[in-house]
Coordinates of C-alpha atoms in Angstrom, one line a residue:
Chain A
M19 CA 0.0 0.0 0.0
R20 CA 1.4 3.4 -0.9
V21 CA 0.1 6.9 -1.6
K22 CA 0.1 8.2 -5.2
N23 CA -1.1 11.7 -6.1
G24 CA -2.7 12.0 -2.7
S25 CA -4.6 8.8 -2.9
P26 CA -3.9 5.4 -1.5
E27 CA -2.9 2.7 -4.0
C28 CA -2.4 -1.0 -3.5
L29 CA -0.1 -3.0 -5.7
F30 CA 1.6 -6.3 -5.6
E31 CA 5.3 -5.7 -5.3
K32 CA 8.4 -7.7 -4.4
V33 CA 9.6 -7.5 -0.8
G34 CA 12.8 -8.9 0.6
R35 CA 12.2 -12.1 2.5
N36 CA 13.8 -10.7 5.7
Q37 CA 11.6 -7.5 5.5
A38 CA 8.4 -9.3 4.6
S39 CA 6.0 -9.7 7.5
T40 CA 8.3 -8.5 10.2
F41 CA 7.1 -6.3 13.0
P42 CA 9.0 -4.9 16.1
G43 CA 6.7 -6.5 18.6
F44 CA 9.0 -8.4 21.0
C45 CA 12.5 -7.8 22.4
S46 CA 15.1 -10.4 21.5
R47 CA 14.7 -12.2 24.8
H48 CA 11.0 -12.5 24.7
D49 CA 10.9 -13.4 21.1
T50 CA 13.3 -16.2 21.7
E51 CA 11.7 -17.5 25.0
I52 CA 8.1 -17.3 24.1
F53 CA 8.3 -18.8 20.6
K54 CA 11.0 -21.4 21.4
P55 CA 8.6 -24.4 21.0
L56 CA 7.7 -23.1 17.6
D57 CA 11.2 -22.2 16.4
T58 CA 13.0 -25.3 17.6
K59 CA 10.6 -28.1 16.5
P60 CA 8.8 -28.9 13.2
L61 CA 5.3 -27.7 13.1
S62 CA 2.7 -30.3 14.3
L63 CA -1.0 -29.6 13.9
D64 CA -1.5 -31.8 17.0
D65 CA 0.7 -29.7 19.2
A66 CA -1.6 -27.4 21.2
E67 CA 1.2 -25.2 22.5
Q68 CA 2.6 -24.6 19.0
L69 CA -0.8 -23.7 17.6
F70 CA -1.5 -21.4 20.5
L71 CA 1.8 -19.6 19.9
I72 CA 1.1 -19.2 16.2
A73 CA -2.1 -17.5 17.1
Y74 CA -0.4 -15.5 19.8
R75 CA 2.1 -14.1 17.3
S76 CA -0.6 -13.1 14.8
L77 CA -2.6 -11.4 17.5
T78 CA 0.4 -9.6 18.8
R79 CA 1.2 -8.3 15.3
E80 CA -2.3 -6.9 15.2
L81 CA -1.8 -5.4 18.6
H82 CA 1.4 -3.8 17.4
T83 CA -0.4 -2.4 14.3
V84 CA -3.3 -0.8 16.2
M85 CA -1.0 0.6 18.9
E86 CA 1.3 2.1 16.3
A87 CA -1.8 3.6 14.4
A88 CA -3.0 5.1 17.7
M89 CA 0.4 6.6 18.4
R90 CA 0.6 8.1 14.9
L91 CA -2.8 9.6 15.3
Q92 CA -1.9 11.0 18.7
T93 CA 1.3 12.4 17.1
T94 CA -0.8 14.0 14.4
L95 CA -3.2 15.5 16.9
E96 CA -0.4 16.9 19.0
R97 CA 1.2 18.5 15.9
Q98 CA -2.1 20.1 14.9
I99 CA -2.6 21.4 18.4
A100 CA 1.0 22.8 18.4
E101 CA 0.3 24.5 15.1
G102 CA -2.9 26.0 16.3
L103 CA -5.0 24.1 13.8
V104 CA -7.2 22.4 16.3
P105 CA -8.1 23.4 19.9
K106 CA -6.4 21.6 22.8
D107 CA -9.4 21.5 25.0
K108 CA -12.4 21.1 22.6
P109 CA -13.4 18.1 20.5
S110 CA -12.2 18.1 16.9
P111 CA -12.1 15.5 14.1
A112 CA -8.4 14.8 14.8
M113 CA -9.1 14.3 18.5
T114 CA -12.1 12.0 17.8
E115 CA -10.0 9.9 15.4
A116 CA -7.0 9.7 17.8
T117 CA -9.3 8.7 20.7
A118 CA -11.2 6.2 18.6
H119 CA -8.0 4.4 17.6
M120 CA -6.7 4.5 21.2
I121 CA -10.0 2.7 22.2
K122 CA -9.5 0.2 19.4
A123 CA -6.0 -0.6 20.6
W124 CA -7.3 -0.9 24.1
G125 CA -9.9 -3.4 22.8
V126 CA -7.4 -5.6 21.0
W127 CA -5.1 -5.6 24.1
K128 CA -8.1 -6.6 26.3
H129 CA -8.8 -9.4 23.9
R130 CA -5.2 -10.7 24.1
L131 CA -5.1 -10.3 27.9
E132 CA -8.3 -12.2 28.5
F133 CA -8.1 -14.9 25.9
Y134 CA -4.3 -15.4 25.4
D135 CA -2.1 -13.7 28.1
R136 CA -3.9 -15.3 31.0
P137 CA -4.1 -18.8 29.6
F138 CA -0.4 -18.4 28.5
A139 CA 0.7 -17.6 32.0
K140 CA -0.8 -20.9 33.2
S141 CA 0.1 -22.9 30.1
R142 CA -3.6 -23.5 29.4
F143 CA -3.0 -23.8 25.7
G144 CA -6.3 -25.7 25.3
D145 CA -8.2 -22.4 26.0
V146 CA -7.7 -21.6 22.3
L147 CA -9.1 -23.9 19.8
H148 CA -8.1 -24.4 16.1
S149 CA -9.7 -25.5 12.9
T150 CA -7.0 -26.7 10.5
F151 CA -6.5 -28.4 7.2
V152 CA -3.5 -29.1 4.9
I153 CA -3.2 -28.0 1.3
E154 CA -1.5 -31.0 -0.2
G155 CA 0.2 -32.1 -3.4
R156 CA 0.9 -28.6 -4.7
K157 CA 3.7 -26.1 -4.4
P158 CA 3.0 -23.6 -1.6
V159 CA 2.4 -20.2 -3.1
L160 CA 1.1 -18.1 -0.2
A161 CA 1.9 -17.4 3.4
S162 CA -0.2 -15.4 5.8
S163 CA -0.6 -14.3 9.4
S164 CA -3.6 -12.2 10.3
F165 CA -6.2 -11.4 13.0
F166 CA -9.7 -10.1 12.5
S167 CA -13.0 -9.9 14.3
V168 CA -15.9 -12.2 13.4
D169 CA -18.7 -10.0 14.8
D170 CA -19.5 -6.3 14.4
K171 CA -18.9 -4.8 17.9
A172 CA -17.9 -1.2 18.2
W173 CA -14.2 -0.5 18.8
G174 CA -13.2 -1.0 22.4
K175 CA -16.1 -3.4 23.1
R176 CA -15.5 -7.1 23.8
F177 CA -15.5 -8.8 20.5
A178 CA -15.1 -12.3 18.9
A179 CA -12.1 -12.8 16.7
V180 CA -9.9 -15.4 14.9
T181 CA -6.4 -15.6 13.7
L182 CA -5.8 -17.0 10.2
N183 CA -2.4 -18.5 9.3
V184 CA -1.3 -20.1 6.1
I185 CA 2.1 -21.7 6.7
P186 CA 4.1 -23.4 3.9
T187 CA 5.6 -26.5 5.6
S188 CA 7.3 -28.3 2.7
T189 CA 7.7 -28.1 -1.0
T190 CA 4.3 -29.7 -1.5
E191 CA 2.3 -28.7 1.6
A192 CA 0.9 -25.7 3.4
A193 CA -1.0 -25.7 6.7
V194 CA -4.1 -23.5 7.2
I195 CA -4.8 -22.7 10.8
V196 CA -7.8 -20.8 12.1
S197 CA -7.6 -20.1 15.9
Y198 CA -10.1 -18.7 18.3
P199 CA -10.9 -18.6 22.0
K200 CA -12.9 -21.6 23.2
E201 CA -15.8 -19.5 24.4
Q202 CA -16.1 -17.9 20.9
S203 CA -15.9 -21.1 19.0
G204 CA -19.5 -21.0 17.7
K205 CA -19.2 -17.5 16.2
A206 CA -15.7 -18.3 14.8
R207 CA -16.6 -21.6 13.2
R208 CA -19.7 -20.1 11.6
Y209 CA -17.6 -17.3 10.2
V210 CA -15.0 -19.6 8.6
A211 CA -17.6 -22.3 7.6
P212 CA -17.5 -21.2 3.9
I213 CA -13.9 -22.5 3.9
F214 CA -14.2 -25.5 6.1
L215 CA -17.4 -26.9 4.6
K216 CA -15.9 -27.0 1.1
S217 CA -13.1 -29.0 -0.4
G218 CA -10.6 -28.9 -3.3
D219 CA -10.5 -25.7 -5.4
A220 CA -13.8 -24.5 -3.9
R221 CA -12.2 -24.4 -0.5
L222 CA -9.1 -22.6 -1.8
S223 CA -11.3 -20.1 -3.5
A224 CA -13.2 -19.4 -0.3
L225 CA -9.9 -19.1 1.6
S226 CA -8.7 -16.6 -1.1
H227 CA -11.8 -14.6 -0.7
M228 CA -11.4 -14.4 3.1
L229 CA -7.8 -13.4 2.7
V230 CA -8.5 -10.6 0.3
D231 CA -11.6 -9.5 2.3
R232 CA -10.2 -9.6 5.9
A233 CA -6.5 -10.2 6.0
E234 CA -3.8 -7.7 5.0
N235 CA -0.7 -9.6 5.9
F236 CA -0.2 -12.1 3.2
F237 CA 2.6 -12.9 0.8
V238 CA 2.5 -14.6 -2.5
S239 CA 5.3 -16.3 -4.5
P240 CA 6.5 -13.8 -7.1
Q241 CA 6.5 -16.6 -9.8
H242 CA 2.9 -17.3 -9.0
V243 CA 1.9 -13.6 -9.3
E244 CA 3.7 -13.3 -12.6
G245 CA 1.6 -16.1 -13.9
W246 CA -1.6 -14.1 -13.4
T247 CA -3.2 -12.1 -16.1
A248 CA -3.1 -8.3 -15.8
E249 CA -6.9 -8.3 -15.3
K250 CA -6.8 -10.8 -12.4
R251 CA -4.0 -8.9 -10.7
K252 CA -5.9 -5.7 -11.0
A253 CA -9.1 -7.3 -9.7
I254 CA -7.3 -8.6 -6.6
E255 CA -5.6 -5.2 -6.0
E256 CA -8.9 -3.3 -6.5
A257 CA -10.8 -5.7 -4.2
F258 CA -8.2 -5.4 -1.6
V259 CA -8.0 -1.6 -1.7
G260 CA -11.8 -1.5 -1.7
T261 CA -11.9 -3.4 1.6
V262 CA -9.2 -1.2 3.1
I263 CA -10.3 2.3 2.0
R264 CA -14.0 2.1 1.3
G265 CA -14.9 -0.7 3.7
E266 CA -16.5 -2.7 0.9
P267 CA -16.6 -6.4 1.2
A268 CA -14.8 -8.2 -1.6
T269 CA -17.3 -9.5 -4.2
S270 CA -16.9 -13.3 -4.8
S271 CA -15.1 -13.8 -8.1
S272 CA -12.9 -16.4 -9.7
D273 CA -10.4 -13.6 -10.2
L274 CA -9.7 -13.5 -6.5
M275 CA -8.3 -17.1 -6.4
L276 CA -4.9 -16.7 -4.9
F277 CA -3.7 -20.3 -5.1
Chain B
M18 CA -17.7 -1.9 13.1
L19 CA -15.5 -4.8 12.3
V20 CA -12.0 -4.9 13.9
S21 CA -9.2 -5.7 11.6
C22 CA -5.8 -4.4 10.7
K23 CA -7.4 -3.2 7.5
D24 CA -9.3 -0.6 9.5
T25 CA -6.1 1.0 10.8
N26 CA -3.4 0.8 8.3
L27 CA -4.5 4.1 6.8
G28 CA -5.8 5.5 10.0
V29 CA -4.2 8.9 9.2
N30 CA -6.4 10.9 6.8
V31 CA -4.5 10.4 3.6
G32 CA -7.1 11.7 1.4
E33 CA -7.2 15.2 2.6
G34 CA -5.0 16.5 -0.2
Q35 CA -1.5 17.3 -1.2
S36 CA -1.1 20.0 1.4
N37 CA -1.0 17.4 4.2
I38 CA 1.2 14.9 2.3
S39 CA 4.4 15.8 4.0
H40 CA 2.8 15.5 7.4
F41 CA 1.4 12.2 6.4
F42 CA 4.8 10.7 5.5
E43 CA 6.3 12.3 8.6
T44 CA 3.7 10.7 10.7
M45 CA 4.1 7.3 9.0
K46 CA 7.7 7.3 10.1
V47 CA 6.6 7.2 13.7
R48 CA 7.4 3.7 15.0
F49 CA 6.1 1.8 18.0
E50 CA 8.9 -0.4 19.2
K51 CA 7.9 -1.4 22.7
C52 CA 8.2 -5.1 23.6
L53 CA 4.7 -6.4 23.8
D54 CA 5.5 -9.3 26.2
P55 CA 2.5 -10.9 27.9
T56 CA 2.8 -8.6 30.9
L57 CA 3.6 -5.5 28.9
S58 CA 6.3 -4.8 31.6
C59 CA 9.4 -5.3 29.5
T60 CA 11.4 -2.2 28.9
E61 CA 13.7 -3.6 26.2
K62 CA 13.4 -2.3 22.7
A63 CA 11.6 -4.6 20.3
I64 CA 13.4 -6.3 17.4
N65 CA 12.0 -7.1 14.0
A66 CA 10.6 -10.6 14.1
H67 CA 8.7 -12.5 11.5
S68 CA 4.9 -12.7 12.0
V69 CA 4.6 -15.5 9.5
Q70 CA 5.7 -18.7 11.2
N71 CA 9.5 -18.8 10.8
A72 CA 11.6 -17.6 7.9
T73 CA 11.8 -21.1 6.5
S74 CA 8.2 -21.1 5.6
L75 CA 8.6 -17.9 3.7
G76 CA 11.7 -19.4 2.0
L77 CA 9.4 -22.1 0.5
I78 CA 7.5 -19.4 -1.5
A79 CA 10.4 -16.9 -2.1
E80 CA 12.2 -16.3 -5.3
D81 CA 15.7 -14.8 -5.1
N82 CA 14.9 -14.2 -1.5
H83 CA 11.8 -12.1 -2.4
V84 CA 8.1 -12.6 -1.9

């Protein structure tokens, strides 16, 4: 995502592997200690601790994103106050926006605290459940780590949410993992049912639609993108920017197939 | 309102016109680098870590070390 002529624009572009998907969310010690079970063993979809940590990392990335956004808006507000553009002690659009994003960040942190931090402290990894499947017999072309709500609560309110991870595990397989707090399993499973009730290409198409519609942290093999027609590429980019900027849900289309 | 990263990445009003564009880019340089450990009490600076499960998995889709 970048800004061109004053307007946001979304394009597929190559990113260095070591820059892709990184976020400054943990110090070196915590990153090593917390994720040791993930980083020192092969991934197993039967390992509750590993699956919990995968979800924890996705959620923390979102927490980092919303906290950074809140901080940037607060910085903007403070600059506008310093320049005399908005009053310090009266409501203004800039103040409303900054406060709203602070409340959103608070809501995401509360979600992590209640459903992930507290269970983590007691090693209750089973408090988070997972729906999984493996994409087999084809070269992995996509990786993703994302977190999104599955209901429509106002920012700052208690909400139900899932993490969605697509993890290439070998030259012919990728694991798809949807994780959610046990008490929110009903809402979560209903939300991802379009994926899990299908099979084959229909399932991958539903997964693609959800990634374009709700995720923003996914990476596609350059070779795979180069094989797409210009129309397909544009359709994905436009659908993506539509969800980001205009809040329009992506319309179901074969052009949105990412696999 | 749905909660998603997508709601916040452009939280700054990027569409207000060219006059604000320098402020926009200046603001986008602001980084949040606190360690978000489970207790939020760590005072160490955060490092860049992969959000997608380990660098090996990205290597499986990378081409010339790019994705």
